[in-house]
Every structure is written in C-alpha cells, then in structure tokens.
Coordinates of N, CA and C in Angstrom, one line a residue:
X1460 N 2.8 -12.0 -32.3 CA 3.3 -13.3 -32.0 C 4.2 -13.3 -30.8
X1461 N 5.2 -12.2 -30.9 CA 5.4 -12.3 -29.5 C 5.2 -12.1 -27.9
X1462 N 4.0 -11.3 -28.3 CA 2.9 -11.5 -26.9 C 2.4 -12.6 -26.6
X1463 N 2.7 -13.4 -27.5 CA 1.9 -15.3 -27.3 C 3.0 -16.0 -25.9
X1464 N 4.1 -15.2 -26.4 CA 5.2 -16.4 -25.3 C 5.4 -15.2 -23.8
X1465 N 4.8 -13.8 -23.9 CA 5.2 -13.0 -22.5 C 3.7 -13.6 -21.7
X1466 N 3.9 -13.1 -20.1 CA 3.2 -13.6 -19.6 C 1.6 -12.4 -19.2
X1467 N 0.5 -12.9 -19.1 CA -0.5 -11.8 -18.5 C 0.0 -11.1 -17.5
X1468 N -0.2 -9.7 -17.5 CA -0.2 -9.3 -16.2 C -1.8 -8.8 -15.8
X1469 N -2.4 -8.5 -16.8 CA -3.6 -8.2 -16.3 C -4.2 -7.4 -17.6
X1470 N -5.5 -7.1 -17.1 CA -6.2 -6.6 -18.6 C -6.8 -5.1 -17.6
X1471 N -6.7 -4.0 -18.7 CA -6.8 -3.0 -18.4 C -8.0 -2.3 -19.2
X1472 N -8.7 -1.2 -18.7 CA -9.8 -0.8 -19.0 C -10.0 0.7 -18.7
X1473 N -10.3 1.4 -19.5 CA -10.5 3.1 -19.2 C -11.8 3.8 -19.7
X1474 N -12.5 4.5 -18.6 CA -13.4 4.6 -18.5 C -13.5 6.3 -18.8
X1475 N -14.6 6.7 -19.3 CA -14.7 8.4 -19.2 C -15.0 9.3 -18.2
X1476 N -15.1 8.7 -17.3 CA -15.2 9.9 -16.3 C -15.0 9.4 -14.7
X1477 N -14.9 9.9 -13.7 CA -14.6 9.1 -12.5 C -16.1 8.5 -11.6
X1478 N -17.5 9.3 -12.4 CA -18.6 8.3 -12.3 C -19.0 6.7 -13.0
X1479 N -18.0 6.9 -14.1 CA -18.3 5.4 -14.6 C -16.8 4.6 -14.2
X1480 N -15.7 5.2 -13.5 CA -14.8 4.7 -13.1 C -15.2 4.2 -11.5
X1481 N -15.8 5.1 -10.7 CA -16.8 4.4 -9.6 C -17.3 3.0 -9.6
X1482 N -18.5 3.2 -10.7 CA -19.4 2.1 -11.1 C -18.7 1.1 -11.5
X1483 N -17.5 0.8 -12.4 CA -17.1 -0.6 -13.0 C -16.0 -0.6 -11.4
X1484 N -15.4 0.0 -10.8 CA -14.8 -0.6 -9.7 C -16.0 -1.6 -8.8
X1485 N -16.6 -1.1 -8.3 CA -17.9 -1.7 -7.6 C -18.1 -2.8 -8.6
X1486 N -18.2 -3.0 -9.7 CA -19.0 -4.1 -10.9 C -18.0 -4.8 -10.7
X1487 N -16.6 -4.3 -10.6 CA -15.7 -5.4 -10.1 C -15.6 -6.3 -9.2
X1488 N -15.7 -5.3 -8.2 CA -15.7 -6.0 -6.8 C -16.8 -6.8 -6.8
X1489 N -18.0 -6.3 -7.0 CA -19.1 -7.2 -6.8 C -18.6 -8.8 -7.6
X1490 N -18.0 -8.6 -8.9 CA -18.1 -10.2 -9.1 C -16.8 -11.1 -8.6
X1491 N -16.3 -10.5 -7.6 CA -15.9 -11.2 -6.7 C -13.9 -10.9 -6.8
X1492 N -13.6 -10.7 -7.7 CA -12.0 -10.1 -8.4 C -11.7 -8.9 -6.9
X1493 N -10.5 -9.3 -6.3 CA -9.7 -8.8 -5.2 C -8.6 -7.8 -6.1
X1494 N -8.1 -9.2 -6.6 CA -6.7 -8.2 -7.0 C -6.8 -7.3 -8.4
X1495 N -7.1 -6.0 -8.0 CA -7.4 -5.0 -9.4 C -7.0 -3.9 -8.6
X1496 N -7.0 -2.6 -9.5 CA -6.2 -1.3 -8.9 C -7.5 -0.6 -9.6
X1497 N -7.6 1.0 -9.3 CA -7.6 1.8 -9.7 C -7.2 2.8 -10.1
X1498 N -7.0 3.6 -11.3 CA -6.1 4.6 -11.3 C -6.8 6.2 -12.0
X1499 N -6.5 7.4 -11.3 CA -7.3 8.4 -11.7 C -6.5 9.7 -11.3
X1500 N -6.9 11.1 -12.5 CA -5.5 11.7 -12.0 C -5.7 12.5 -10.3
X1501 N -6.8 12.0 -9.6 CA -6.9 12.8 -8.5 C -7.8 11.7 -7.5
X1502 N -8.0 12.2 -6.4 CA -8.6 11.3 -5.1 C -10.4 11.0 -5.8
X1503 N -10.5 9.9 -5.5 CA -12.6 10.1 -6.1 C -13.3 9.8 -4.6
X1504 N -13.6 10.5 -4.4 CA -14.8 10.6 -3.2 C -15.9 9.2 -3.3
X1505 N -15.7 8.0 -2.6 CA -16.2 6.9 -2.8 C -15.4 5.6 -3.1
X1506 N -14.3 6.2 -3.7 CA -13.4 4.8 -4.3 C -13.2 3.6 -3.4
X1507 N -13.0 4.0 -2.2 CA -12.5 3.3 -1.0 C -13.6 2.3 -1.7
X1508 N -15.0 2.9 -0.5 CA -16.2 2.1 -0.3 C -16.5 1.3 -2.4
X1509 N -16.4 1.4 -2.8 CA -16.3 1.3 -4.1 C -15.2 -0.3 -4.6
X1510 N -14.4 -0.1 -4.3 CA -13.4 -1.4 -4.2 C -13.0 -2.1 -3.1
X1511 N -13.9 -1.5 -2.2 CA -13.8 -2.3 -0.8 C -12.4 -2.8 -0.1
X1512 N -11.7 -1.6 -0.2 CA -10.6 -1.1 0.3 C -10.8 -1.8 1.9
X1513 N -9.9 -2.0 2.5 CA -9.8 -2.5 4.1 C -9.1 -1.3 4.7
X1514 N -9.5 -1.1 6.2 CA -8.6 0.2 6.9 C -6.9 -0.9 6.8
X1515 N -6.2 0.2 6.8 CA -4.8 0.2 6.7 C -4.0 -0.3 8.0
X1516 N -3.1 -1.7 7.9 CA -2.4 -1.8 9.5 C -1.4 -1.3 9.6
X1517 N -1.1 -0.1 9.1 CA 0.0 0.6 9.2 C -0.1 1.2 10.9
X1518 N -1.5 1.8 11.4 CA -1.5 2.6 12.6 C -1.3 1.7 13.3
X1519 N -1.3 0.3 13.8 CA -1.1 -0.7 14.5 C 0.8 -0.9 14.5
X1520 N 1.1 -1.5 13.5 CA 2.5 -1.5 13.0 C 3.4 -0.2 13.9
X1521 N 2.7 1.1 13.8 CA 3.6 2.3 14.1 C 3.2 2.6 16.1
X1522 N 2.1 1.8 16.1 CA 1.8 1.9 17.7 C 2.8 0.7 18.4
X1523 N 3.1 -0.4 17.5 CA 4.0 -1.6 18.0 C 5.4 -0.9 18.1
X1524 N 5.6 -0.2 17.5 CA 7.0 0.3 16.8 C 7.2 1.3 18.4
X1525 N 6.4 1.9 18.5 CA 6.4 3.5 19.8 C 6.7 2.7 21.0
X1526 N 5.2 1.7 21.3 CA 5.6 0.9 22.7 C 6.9 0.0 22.4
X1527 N 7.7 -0.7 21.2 CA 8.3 -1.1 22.0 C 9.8 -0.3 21.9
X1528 N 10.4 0.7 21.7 CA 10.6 2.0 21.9 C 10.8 2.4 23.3
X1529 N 9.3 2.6 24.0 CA 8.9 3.4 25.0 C 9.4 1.9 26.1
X1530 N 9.2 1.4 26.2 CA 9.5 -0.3 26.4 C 10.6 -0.2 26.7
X1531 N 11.4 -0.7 26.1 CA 12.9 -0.9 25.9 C 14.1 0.0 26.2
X1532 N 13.4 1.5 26.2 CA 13.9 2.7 26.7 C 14.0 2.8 28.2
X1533 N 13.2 2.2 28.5 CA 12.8 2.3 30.0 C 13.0 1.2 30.5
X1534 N 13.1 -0.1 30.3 CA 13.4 -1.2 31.3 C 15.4 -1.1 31.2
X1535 N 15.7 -0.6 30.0 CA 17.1 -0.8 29.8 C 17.5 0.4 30.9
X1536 N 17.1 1.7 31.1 CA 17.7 2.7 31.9 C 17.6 2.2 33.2
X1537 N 16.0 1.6 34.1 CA 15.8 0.8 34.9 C 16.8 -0.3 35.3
X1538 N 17.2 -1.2 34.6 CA 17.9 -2.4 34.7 C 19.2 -1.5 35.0
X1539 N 19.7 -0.8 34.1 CA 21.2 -0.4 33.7 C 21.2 0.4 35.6
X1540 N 20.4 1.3 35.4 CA 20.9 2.3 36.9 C 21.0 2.1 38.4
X1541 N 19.3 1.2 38.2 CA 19.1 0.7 39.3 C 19.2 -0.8 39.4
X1542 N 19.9 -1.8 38.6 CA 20.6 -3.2 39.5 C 21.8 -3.3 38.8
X1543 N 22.5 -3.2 37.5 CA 23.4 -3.0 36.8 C 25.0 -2.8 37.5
X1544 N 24.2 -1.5 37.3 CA 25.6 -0.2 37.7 C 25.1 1.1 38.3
X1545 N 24.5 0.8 39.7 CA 23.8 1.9 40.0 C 25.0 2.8 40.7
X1546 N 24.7 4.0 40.3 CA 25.1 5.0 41.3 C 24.9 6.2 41.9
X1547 N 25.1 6.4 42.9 CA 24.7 7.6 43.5 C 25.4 9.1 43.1
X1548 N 24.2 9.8 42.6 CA 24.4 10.9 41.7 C 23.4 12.0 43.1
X1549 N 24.5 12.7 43.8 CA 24.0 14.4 44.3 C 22.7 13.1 45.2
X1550 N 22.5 11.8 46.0 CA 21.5 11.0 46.9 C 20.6 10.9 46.1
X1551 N 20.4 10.9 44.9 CA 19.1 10.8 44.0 C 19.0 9.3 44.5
X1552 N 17.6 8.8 44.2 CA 17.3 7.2 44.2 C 17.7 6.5 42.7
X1553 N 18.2 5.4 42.8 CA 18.8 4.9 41.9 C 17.9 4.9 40.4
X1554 N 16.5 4.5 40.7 CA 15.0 4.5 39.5 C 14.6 5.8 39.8
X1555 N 14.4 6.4 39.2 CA 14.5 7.9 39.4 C 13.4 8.1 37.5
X1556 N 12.6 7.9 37.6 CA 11.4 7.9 36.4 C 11.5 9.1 35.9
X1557 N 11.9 10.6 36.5 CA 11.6 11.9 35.8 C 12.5 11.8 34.6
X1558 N 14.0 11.2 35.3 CA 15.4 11.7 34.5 C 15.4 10.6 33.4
X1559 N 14.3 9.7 32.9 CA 14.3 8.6 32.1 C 13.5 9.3 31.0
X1560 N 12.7 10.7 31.3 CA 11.5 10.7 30.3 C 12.3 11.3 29.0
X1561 N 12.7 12.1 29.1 CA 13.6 12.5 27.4 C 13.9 11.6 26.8
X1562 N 14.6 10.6 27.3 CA 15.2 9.4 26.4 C 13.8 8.3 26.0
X1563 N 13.1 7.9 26.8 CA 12.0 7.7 26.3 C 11.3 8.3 25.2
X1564 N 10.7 9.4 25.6 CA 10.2 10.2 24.5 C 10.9 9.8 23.3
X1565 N 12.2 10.1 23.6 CA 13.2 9.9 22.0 C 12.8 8.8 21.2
X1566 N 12.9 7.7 22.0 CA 13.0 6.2 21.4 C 11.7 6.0 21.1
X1567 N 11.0 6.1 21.6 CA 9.0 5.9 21.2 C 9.4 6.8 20.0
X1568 N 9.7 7.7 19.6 CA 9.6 9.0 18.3 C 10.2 8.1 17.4
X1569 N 11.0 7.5 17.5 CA 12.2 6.7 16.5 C 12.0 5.7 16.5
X1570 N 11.6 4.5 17.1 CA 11.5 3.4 16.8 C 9.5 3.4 16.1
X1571 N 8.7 4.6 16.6 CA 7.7 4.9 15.7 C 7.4 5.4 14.0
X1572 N 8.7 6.5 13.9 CA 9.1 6.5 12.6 C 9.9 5.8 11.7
X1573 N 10.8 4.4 12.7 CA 11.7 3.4 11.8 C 9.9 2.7 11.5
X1574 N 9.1 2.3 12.0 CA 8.0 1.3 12.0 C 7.0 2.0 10.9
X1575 N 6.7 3.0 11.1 CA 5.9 3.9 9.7 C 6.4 3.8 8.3
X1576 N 7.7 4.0 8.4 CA 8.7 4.3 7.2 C 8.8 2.2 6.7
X1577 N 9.2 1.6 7.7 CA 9.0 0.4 6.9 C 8.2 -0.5 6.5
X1578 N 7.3 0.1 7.5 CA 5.7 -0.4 7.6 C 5.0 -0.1 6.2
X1579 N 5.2 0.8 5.3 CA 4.5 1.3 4.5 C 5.1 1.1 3.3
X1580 N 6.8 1.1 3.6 CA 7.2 0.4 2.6 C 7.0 -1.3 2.1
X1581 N 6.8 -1.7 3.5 CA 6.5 -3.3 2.9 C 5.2 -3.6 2.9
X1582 N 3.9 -2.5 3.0 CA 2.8 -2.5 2.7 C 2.4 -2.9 1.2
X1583 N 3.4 -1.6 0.6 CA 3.6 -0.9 -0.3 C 4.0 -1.8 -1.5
X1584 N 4.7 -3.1 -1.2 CA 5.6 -4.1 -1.3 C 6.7 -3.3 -2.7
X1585 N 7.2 -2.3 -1.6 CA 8.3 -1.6 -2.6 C 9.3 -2.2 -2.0
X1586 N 10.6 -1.8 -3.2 CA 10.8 -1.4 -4.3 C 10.4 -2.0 -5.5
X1587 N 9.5 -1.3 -5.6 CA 9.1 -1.8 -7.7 C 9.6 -0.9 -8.3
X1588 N 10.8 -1.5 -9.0 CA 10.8 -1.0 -10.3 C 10.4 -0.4 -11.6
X1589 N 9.4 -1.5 -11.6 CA 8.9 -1.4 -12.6 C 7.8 -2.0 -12.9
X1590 N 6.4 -1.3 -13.0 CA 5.1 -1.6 -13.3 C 5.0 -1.9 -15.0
X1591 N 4.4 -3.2 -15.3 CA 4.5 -3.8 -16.7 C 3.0 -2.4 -17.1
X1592 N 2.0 -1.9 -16.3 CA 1.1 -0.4 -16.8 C 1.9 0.4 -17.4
X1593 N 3.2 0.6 -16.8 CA 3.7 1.9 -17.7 C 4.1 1.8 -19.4
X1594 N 4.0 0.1 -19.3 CA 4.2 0.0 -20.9 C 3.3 0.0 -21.7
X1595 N 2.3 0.3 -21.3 CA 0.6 0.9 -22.1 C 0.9 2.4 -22.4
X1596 N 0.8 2.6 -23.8 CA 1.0 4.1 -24.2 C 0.0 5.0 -24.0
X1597 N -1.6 4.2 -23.6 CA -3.1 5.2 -23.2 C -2.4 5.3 -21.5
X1598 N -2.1 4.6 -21.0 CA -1.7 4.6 -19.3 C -1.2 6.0 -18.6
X1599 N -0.6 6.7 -20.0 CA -0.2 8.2 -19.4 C -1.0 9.3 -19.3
X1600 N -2.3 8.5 -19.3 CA -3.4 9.6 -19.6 C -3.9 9.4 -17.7
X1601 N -3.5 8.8 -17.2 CA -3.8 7.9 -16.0 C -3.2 9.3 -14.8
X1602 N -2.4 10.3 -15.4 CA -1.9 11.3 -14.6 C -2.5 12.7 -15.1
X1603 N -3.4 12.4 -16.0 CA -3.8 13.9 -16.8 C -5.4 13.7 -17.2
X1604 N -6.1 13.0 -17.5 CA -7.2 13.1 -17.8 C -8.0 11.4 -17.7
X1605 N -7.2 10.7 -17.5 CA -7.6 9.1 -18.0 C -8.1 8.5 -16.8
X1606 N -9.0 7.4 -16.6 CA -9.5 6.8 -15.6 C -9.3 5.3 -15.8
X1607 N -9.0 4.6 -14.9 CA -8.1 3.0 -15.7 C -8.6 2.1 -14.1
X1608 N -9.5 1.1 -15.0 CA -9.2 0.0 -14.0 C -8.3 -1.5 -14.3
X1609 N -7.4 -1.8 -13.7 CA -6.7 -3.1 -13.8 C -7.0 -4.2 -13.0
X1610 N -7.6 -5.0 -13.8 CA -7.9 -6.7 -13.3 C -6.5 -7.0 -13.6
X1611 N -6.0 -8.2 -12.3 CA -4.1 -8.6 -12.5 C -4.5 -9.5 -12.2
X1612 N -3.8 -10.4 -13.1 CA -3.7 -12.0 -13.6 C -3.8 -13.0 -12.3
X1613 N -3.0 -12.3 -11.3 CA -3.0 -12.9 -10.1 C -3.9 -12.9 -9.3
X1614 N -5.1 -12.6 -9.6 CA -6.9 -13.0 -9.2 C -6.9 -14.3 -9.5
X1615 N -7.5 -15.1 -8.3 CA -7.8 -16.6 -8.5 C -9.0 -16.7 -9.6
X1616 N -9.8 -15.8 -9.8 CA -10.5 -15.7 -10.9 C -11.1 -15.1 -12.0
X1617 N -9.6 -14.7 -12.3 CA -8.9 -14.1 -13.7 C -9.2 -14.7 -14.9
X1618 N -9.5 -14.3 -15.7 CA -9.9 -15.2 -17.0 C -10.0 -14.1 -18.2
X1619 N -8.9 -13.9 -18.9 CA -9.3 -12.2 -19.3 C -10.6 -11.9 -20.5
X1620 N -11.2 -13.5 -21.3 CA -12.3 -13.0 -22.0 C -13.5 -12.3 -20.7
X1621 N -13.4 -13.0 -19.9 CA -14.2 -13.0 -18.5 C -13.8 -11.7 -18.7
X1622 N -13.1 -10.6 -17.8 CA -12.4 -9.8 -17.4 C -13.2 -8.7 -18.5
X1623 N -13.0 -8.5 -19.8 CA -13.1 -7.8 -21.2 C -14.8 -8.0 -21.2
X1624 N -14.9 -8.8 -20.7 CA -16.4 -8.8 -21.1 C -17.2 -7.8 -19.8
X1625 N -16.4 -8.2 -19.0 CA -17.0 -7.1 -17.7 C -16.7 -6.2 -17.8
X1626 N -15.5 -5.6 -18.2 CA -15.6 -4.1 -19.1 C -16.6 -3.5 -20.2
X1627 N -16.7 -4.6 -20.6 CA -17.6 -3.7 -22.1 C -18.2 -3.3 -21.4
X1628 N -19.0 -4.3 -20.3 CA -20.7 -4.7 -19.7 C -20.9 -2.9 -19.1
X1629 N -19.7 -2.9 -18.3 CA -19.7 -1.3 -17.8 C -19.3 -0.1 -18.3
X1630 N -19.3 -0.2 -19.8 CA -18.5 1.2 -20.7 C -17.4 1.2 -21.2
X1631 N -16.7 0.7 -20.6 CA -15.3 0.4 -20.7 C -15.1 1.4 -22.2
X1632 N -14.1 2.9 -22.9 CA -13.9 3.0 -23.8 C -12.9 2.5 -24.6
X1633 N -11.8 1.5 -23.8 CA -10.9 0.8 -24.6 C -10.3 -0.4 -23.4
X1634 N -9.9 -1.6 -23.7 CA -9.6 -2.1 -23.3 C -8.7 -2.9 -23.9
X1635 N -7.4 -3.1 -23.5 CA -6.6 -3.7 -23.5 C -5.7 -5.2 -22.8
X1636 N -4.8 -5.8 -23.5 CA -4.6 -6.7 -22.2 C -3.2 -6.4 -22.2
X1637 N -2.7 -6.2 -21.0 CA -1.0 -5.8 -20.4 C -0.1 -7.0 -20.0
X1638 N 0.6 -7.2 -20.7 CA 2.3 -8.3 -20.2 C 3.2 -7.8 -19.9
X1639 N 3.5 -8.8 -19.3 CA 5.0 -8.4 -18.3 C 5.7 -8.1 -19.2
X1640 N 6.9 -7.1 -18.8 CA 8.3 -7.0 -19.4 C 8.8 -7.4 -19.3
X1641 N 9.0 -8.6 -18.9 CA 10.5 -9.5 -18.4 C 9.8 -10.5 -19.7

C-alpha cells in the first residue's frame, strides 16, 4: 500500500548473461524508449552501438575550455605589455610572443582541466546522491554477476505494463518496478 502513494522511477529487468543484456538493450532502443541505462559488472563490447549511445561533448567542452585559456592568456599579456604598461626590459620589443609561451601553455592546461572536470560533472548531472536502483536488493548483483536494464519513468513513453511486457518478450529473469525514496 505504500508504494501506491511513492512515485515510478522506473521498472527494472535482469537478464542472464551480457548476450541477452545486448539483445533486450537494442529491443529497447528499437521500440523507441531514450531514457533507460544499462548496468553490468564490466565494459560489453557492443553496448554503445546497442543503446545507441551518442559520441560524448565533453572533447568539444575541453577544446572550448584550452582556446579560451590560450585566448585570454595571450591577448591579456599583449594588451598589458604592449599598450597598457609597456616597458622596456634589456630593448626587447614590447610584444615579444616567445616570453608569453609558458604562461600560455599554463592557462590552455587549466582552463582545459577546469572545463573536463566540470564538463563531466554536469554531463554526469552530479552530484547524486542518491539512486532510488540502490534500493533494489537483486541491484547488488549489478557489481558481481548481474546484468540490469532500467526503463525510467521519465521516457515520454513509459508505461510500465508496456515496459514488463518488453522484458518478458526478451528473457527478462526478474523484473521489478523501482520508486523513488523521497
């Protein structure tokens, strides 16, 4: 009764082996369900292409992050030396591009690892807390032997008899349906 008043988070499914955890990801995808995960205790050769994974804009994010870095490094020493506050150091010319490259370098290095590091974190959309999966007592099999796919409520076309039925269709050896903890 009191799962009647918590909310879906999603209906969960575990499969025997990471060839029929392949197959119902794909059975997924194919009937059109975005938002699902999979979970397995190691990498499966295929998963990507299988759930139709998209390449990652994290290498973009971290190339934005370098140029503007490398950018800002260099028009700030520019501006600062040579119209600013230039001065003459030993007749050097005031833009002098050699004595800029360390500090460059630096800033492209750093403003590339602030942009990786947050990039991935709000990929990632951490900090979570707390996954309502971990409150499934089969879910710890998910790091040692278990294969789990999660359909999440938050698919525009979520329906979890829908959902349960596309499990059986693919093996599914148990399936459950997961609520939030709040």
């Amino acid at each position: 009764m009191e799962a009647d008043n918590r909310q879906i988070y999603g209906v969960l499914a575990e499969f025997r082996n990471p060839k029929e955890l392949v197959d119902a990801a794909e059975s997924v995808k194919n009937s059109g369900y975005s938002d699902f995960d999979t979970y397995a205790p190691f990498p499966i050769h295929g998963m990507e292409k299988a759930m139709g994974v998209k390449k990652s804009p994290l290498g973009w994010i971290v190339l934005s992050g370098a140029l503007i870095g490398m950018v800002g490094a260099l028009a700030l020493m520019v501006w600062v030396m040579g119209y600013e506050y230039p001065m003459n150091i030993s007749g050097k010319p005031f833009i002098n591009i050699p004595i800029y490259v360390p500090i460059t370098f630096e800033l492209t290095v750093l403003l590339a690892a602030f942009a990786a590091t947050f990039g991935m974190i709000g990929l990632n959309k951490l900090p979570r807390f707390n996954n309502p999966l971990f409150n499934v007592e089969r879910f710890e099999k998910a790091s040692d032997d278990g294969f789990f796919v999660c359909i999440e409520a938050s698919d525009d076309l979520f329906a979890e008899e829908k959902a349960e039925k596309l499990f059986r269709s693919n093996g599914a050896t148990h399936i459950e349906t997961v609520y939030d903890s709040e």
